Coordinates of C-alpha atoms in Angstrom, one line a residue:
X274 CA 17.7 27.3 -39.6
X275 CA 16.8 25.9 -36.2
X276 CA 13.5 25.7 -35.0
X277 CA 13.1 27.1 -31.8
X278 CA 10.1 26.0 -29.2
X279 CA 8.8 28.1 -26.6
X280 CA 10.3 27.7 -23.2
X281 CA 6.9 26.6 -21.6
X282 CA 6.5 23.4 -24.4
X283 CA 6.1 20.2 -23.4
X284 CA 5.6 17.0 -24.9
X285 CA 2.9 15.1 -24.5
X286 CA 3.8 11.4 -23.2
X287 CA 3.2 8.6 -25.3
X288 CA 1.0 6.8 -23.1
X289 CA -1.3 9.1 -20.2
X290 CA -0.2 8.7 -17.1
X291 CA -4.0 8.1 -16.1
X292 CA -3.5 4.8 -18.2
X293 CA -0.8 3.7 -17.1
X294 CA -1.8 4.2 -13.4
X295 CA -4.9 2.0 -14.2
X296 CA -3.1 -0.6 -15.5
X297 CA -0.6 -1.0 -12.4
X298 CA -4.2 -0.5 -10.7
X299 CA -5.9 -3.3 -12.2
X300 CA -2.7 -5.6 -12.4
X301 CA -2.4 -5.2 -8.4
X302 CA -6.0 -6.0 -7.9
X303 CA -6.0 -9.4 -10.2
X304 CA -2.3 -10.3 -8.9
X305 CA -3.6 -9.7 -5.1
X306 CA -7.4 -10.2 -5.2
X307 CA -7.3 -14.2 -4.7
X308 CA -5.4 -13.4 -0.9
X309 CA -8.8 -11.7 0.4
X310 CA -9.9 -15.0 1.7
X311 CA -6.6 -16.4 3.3
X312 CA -6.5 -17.1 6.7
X313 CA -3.6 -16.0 9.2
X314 CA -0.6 -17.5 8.0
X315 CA 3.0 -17.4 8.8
X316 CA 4.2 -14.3 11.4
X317 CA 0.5 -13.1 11.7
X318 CA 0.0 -15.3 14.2
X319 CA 2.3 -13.3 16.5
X320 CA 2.2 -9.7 15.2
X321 CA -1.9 -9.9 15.5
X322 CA -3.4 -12.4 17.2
X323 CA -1.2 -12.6 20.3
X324 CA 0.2 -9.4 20.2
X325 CA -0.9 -7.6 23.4
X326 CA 0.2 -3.5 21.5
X327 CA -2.1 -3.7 18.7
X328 CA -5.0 -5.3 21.4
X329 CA -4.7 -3.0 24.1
X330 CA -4.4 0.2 21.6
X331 CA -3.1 3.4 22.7
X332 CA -0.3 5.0 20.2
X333 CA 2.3 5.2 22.6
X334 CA 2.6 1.5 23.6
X335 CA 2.9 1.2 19.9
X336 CA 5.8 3.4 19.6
X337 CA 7.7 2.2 22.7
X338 CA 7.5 -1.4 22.7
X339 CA 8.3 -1.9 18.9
X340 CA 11.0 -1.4 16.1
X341 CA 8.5 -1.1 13.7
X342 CA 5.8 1.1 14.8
X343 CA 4.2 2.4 11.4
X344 CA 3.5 -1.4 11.2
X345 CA 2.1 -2.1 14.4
X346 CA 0.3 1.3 13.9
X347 CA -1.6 -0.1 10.9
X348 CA -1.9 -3.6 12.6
X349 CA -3.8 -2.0 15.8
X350 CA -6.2 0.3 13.3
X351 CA -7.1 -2.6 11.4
X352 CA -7.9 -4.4 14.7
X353 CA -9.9 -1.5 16.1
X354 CA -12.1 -2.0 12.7
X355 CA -12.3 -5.7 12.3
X356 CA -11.0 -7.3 15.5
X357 CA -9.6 -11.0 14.2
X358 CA -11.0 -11.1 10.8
X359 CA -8.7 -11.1 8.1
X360 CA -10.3 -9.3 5.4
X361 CA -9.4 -5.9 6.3
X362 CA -5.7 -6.7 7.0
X363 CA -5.4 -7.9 3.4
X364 CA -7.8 -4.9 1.9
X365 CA -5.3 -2.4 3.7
X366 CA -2.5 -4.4 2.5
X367 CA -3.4 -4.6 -0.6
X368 CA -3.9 -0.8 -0.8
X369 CA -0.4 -0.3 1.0
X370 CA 1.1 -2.5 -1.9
X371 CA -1.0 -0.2 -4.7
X372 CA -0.2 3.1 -3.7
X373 CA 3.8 1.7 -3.4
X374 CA 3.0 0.9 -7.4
X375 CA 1.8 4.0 -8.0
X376 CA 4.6 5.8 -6.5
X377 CA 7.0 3.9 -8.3
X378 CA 5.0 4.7 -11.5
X379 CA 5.7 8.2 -10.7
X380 CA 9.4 8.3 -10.0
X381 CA 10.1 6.3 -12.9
X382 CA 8.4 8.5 -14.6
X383 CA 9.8 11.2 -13.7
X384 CA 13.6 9.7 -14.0

């Protein structure tokens, strides 16, 4: 005879998610925590430091002088907090980067 369950049973996952999210959590943080301190490098150069969008502010020279305005968008908030120090860029990158993680987490998850 076949056991039947109840239609509104679940099983519980082997691991809790609340785990597992801080574990991608504190991986991101040791993998990312020794680029706080870094200076401009490479392209940053360009898209912060002598771009006039991000500068001057305003949304909508962000959206119409750019083909990647959620970018710019983030660049011109950070430099309406921190001007040209590079902390904060890297903090909100960082964050950016996490909450990708934790997405990921969840669709795999899910799949």
């Amino acid at each position: 005879m076949k056991k039947t369950r109840h239609p509104e049973y679940r099983a519980k996952p082997a691991v809790p998610v609340l785990w597992l999210a801080a574990c991608v959590i504190l991986a991101g943080l040791i993998v990312y925590f020794n680029s706080l301190n870094v200076p401009f490098i490479f392209d940053d150069h360009d898209q912060i430091l002598k771009n006039p969008r991000i500068q001057q502010g305003g949304t909508m020279k962000i959206f119409s002088g750019t083909n990647r305005p959620i970018v710019e968008l983030t660049l011109a908030a950070n430099y309406a907090v921190s001007q040209n120090h590079p902390l904060s860029y890297h903090v909100v990158n960082v964050l950016i980067h996490l909450f990708a993680a934790l997405v990921l987490l969840g669709i795999v998850r899910r799949s």
